[in-house]
Short mmCIF file of the C-alpha atoms (twelve columns), coordinates in Angstrom:
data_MODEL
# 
_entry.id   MODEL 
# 
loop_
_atom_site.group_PDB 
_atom_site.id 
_atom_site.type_symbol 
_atom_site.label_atom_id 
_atom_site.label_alt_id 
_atom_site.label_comp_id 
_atom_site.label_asym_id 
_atom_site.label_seq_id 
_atom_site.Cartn_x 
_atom_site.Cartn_y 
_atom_site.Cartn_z 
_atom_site.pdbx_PDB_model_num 
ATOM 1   C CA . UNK A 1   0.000   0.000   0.000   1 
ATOM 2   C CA . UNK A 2   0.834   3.785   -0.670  1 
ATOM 3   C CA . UNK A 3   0.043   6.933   1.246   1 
ATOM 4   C CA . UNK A 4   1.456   10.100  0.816   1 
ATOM 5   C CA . UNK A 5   1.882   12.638  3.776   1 
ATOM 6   C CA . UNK A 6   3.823   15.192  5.541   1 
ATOM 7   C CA . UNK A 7   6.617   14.187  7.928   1 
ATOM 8   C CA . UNK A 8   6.091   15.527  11.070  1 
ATOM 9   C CA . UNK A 9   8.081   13.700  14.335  1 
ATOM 10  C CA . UNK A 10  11.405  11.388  13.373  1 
ATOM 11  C CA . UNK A 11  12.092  9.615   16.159  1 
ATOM 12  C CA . UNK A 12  15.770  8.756   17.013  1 
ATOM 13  C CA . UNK A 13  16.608  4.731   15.641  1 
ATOM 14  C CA . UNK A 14  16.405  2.062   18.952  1 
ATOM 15  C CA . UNK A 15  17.940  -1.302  19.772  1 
ATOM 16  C CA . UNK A 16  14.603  -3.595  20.476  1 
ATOM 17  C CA . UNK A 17  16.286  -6.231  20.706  1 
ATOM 18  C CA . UNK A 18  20.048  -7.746  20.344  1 
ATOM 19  C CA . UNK A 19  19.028  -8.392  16.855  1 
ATOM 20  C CA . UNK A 20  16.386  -5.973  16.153  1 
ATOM 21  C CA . UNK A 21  16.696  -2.101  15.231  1 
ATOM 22  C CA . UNK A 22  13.190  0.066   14.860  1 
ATOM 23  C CA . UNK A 23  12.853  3.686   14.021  1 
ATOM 24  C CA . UNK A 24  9.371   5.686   14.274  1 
ATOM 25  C CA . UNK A 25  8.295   8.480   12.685  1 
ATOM 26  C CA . UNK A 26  5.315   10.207  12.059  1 
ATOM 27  C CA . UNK A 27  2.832   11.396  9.213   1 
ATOM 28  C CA . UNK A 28  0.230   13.905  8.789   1 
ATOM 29  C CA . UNK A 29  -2.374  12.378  5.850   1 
ATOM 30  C CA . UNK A 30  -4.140  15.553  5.239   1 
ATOM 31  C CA . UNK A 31  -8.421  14.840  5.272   1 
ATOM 32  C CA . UNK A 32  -9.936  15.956  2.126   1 
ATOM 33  C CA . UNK A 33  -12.493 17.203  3.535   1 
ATOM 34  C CA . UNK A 34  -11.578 19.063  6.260   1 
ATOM 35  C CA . UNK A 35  -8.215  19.171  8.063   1 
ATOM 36  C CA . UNK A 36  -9.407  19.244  11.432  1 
ATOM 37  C CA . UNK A 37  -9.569  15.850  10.814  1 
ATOM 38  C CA . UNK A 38  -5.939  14.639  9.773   1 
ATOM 39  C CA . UNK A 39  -5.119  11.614  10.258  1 
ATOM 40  C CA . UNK A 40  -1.767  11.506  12.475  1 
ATOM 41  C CA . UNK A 41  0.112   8.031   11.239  1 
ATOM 42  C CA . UNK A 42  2.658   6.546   13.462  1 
ATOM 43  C CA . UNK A 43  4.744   4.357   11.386  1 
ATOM 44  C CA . UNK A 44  8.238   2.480   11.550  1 
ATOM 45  C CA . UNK A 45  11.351  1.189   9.433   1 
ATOM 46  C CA . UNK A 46  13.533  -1.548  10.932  1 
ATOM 47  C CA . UNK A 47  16.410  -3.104  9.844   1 
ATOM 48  C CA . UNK A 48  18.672  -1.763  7.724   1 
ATOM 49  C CA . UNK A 49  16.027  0.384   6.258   1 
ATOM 50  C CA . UNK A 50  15.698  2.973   9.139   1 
ATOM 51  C CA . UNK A 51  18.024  4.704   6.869   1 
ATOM 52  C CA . UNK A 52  15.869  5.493   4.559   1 
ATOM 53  C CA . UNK A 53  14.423  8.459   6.954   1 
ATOM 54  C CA . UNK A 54  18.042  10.208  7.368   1 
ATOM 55  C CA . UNK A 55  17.863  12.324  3.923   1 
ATOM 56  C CA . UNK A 56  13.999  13.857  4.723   1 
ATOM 57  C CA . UNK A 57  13.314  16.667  7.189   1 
ATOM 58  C CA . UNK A 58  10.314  17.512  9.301   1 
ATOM 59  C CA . UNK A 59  7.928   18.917  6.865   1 
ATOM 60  C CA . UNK A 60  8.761   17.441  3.849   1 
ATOM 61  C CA . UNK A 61  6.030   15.931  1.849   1 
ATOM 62  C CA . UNK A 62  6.855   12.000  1.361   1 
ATOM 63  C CA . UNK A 63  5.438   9.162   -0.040  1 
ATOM 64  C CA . UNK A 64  5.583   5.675   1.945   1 
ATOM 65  C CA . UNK A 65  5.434   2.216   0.778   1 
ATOM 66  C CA . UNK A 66  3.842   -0.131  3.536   1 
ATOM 67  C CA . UNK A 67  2.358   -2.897  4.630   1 
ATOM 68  C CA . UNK A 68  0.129   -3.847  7.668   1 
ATOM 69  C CA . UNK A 69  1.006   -6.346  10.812  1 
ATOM 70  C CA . UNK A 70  -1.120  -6.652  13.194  1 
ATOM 71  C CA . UNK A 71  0.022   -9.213  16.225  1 
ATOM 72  C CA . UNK A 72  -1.712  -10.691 19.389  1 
ATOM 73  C CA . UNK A 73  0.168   -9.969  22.813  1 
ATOM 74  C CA . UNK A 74  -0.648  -11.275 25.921  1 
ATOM 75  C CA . UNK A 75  0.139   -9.012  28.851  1 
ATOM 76  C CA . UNK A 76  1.680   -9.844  31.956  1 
ATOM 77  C CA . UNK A 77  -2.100  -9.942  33.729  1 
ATOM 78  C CA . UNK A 78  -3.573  -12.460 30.822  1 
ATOM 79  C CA . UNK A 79  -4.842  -9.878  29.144  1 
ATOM 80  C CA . UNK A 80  -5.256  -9.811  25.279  1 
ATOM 81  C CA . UNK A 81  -4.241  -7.011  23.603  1 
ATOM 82  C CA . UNK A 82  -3.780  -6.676  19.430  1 
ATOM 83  C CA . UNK A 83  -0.987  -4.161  18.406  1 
ATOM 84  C CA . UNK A 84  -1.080  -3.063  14.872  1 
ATOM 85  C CA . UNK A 85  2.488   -1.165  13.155  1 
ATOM 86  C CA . UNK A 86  2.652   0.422   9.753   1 
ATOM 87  C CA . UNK A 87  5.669   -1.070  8.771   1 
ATOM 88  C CA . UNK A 88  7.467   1.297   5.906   1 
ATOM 89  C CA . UNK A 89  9.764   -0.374  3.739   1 
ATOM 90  C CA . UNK A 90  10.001  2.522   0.800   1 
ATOM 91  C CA . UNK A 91  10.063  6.256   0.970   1 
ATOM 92  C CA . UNK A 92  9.940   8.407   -1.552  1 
ATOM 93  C CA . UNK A 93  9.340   12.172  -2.649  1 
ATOM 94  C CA . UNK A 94  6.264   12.202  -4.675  1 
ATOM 95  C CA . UNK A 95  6.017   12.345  -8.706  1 
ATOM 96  C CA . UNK A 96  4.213   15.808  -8.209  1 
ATOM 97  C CA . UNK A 97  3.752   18.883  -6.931  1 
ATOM 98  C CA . UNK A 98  2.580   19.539  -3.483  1 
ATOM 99  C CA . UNK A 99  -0.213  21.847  -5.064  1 
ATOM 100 C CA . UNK A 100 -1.633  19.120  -7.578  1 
ATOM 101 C CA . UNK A 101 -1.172  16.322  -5.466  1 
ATOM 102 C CA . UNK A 102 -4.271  13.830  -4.370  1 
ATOM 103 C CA . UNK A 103 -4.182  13.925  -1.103  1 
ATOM 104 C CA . UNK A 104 -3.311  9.799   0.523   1 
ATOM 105 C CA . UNK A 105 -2.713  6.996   -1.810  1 
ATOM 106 C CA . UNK A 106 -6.921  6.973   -2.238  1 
ATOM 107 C CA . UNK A 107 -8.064  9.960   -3.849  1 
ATOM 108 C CA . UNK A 108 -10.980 10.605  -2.348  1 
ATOM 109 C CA . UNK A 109 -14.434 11.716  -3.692  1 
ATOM 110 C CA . UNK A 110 -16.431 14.219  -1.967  1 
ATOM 111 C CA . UNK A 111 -19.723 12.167  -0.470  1 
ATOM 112 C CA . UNK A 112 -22.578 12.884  -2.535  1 
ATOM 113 C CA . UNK A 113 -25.911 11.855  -2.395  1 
ATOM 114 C CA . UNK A 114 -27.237 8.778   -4.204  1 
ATOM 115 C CA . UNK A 115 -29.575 10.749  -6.790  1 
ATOM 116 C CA . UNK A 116 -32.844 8.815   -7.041  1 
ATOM 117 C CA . UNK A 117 -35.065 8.996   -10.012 1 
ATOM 118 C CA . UNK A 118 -37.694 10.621  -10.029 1 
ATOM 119 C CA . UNK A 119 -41.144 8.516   -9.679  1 
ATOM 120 C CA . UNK A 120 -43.458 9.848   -13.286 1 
ATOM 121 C CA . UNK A 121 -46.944 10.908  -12.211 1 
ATOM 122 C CA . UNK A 122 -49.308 8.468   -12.757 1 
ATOM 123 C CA . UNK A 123 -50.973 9.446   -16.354 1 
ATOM 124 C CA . UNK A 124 -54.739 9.258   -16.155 1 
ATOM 125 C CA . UNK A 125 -56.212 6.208   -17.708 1 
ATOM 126 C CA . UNK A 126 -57.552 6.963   -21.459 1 
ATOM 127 C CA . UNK A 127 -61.347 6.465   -22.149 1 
ATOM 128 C CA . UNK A 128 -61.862 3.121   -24.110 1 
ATOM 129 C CA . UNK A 129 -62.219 4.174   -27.287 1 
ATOM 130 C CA . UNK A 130 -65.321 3.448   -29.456 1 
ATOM 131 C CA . UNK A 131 -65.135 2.229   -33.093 1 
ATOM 132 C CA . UNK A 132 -65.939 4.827   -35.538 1 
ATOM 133 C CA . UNK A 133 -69.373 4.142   -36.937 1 
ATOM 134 C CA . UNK A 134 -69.925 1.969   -40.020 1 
ATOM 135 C CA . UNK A 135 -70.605 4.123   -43.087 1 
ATOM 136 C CA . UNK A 136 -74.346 3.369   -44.172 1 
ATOM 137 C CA . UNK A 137 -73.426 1.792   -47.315 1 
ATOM 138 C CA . UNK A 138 -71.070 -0.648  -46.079 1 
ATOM 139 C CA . UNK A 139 -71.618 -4.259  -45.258 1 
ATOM 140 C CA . UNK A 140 -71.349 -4.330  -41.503 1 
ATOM 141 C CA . UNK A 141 -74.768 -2.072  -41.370 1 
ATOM 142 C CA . UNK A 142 -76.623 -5.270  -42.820 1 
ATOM 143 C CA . UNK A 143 -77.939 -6.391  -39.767 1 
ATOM 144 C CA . UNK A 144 -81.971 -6.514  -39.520 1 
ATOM 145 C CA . UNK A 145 -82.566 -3.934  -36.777 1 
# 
């Protein structure tokens, strides 16, 4: 997946483990709609690829390559918990400017309303129509009465 956003926090790159390095940073994806409701992305690089973060600065607009991991913990009290991490493994500047650009990986469409036809008004039922009358010369007048 793809998202594009501006870098706001880089966090400093942390030994997790003996074997495992993390670094976390965060995004601002700006809402469409309206911006007082950005979504603030917390996302991380590990590996060798926390790297990839050194050559951006706070503000810059990026564009993040990502997948999703979500993992069940169980805390020291038996309690469940599921953590989620956006875990980056590309960053790049995006293909164009900052002015023209669709805001997230989804460009997305203003809500509208479903328009729903409108119901015709019921015509009035035509009169049954009546046969024209027979000239009086022709053979259907030949009837006795």
């Amino acid at each position: 997946m793809e998202i594009i956003g501006k870098l706001i926090e880089k966090r400093d790159q942390r030994q997790a483990s003996q074997t495992f390095v993390v670094r976390e940073f965060v995004i601002e994806v700006e809402n469409p709609r309206d911006p007082r409701y950005n979504d603030f992305l917390q996302c991380q690089l590990t590996g060798d690829r926390c790297a990839l973060l050194d050559q951006y600065q706070i503000g810059d607009t990026i564009q993040i390559t990502f997948d999703l991991r979500g993992r069940k913990w169980t805390a020291p009290d038996n309690t469940i918990r599921y953590i989620m991490s956006i875990n980056v493994w590309r960053i790049d500047r995006p293909q164009y400017t900052a002015a023209a650009a669709p805001q997230g990986a989804y460009q997305q469409q203003p809500y509208q309303q479903p328009v729903q036809p409108v119901a015709a008004a019921p015509q009035p039922a035509a009169a049954p129509q009546q046969p024209a009358p027979a000239p009086a010369d022709s053979p259907a007048d030949d009837l006795p009465f």
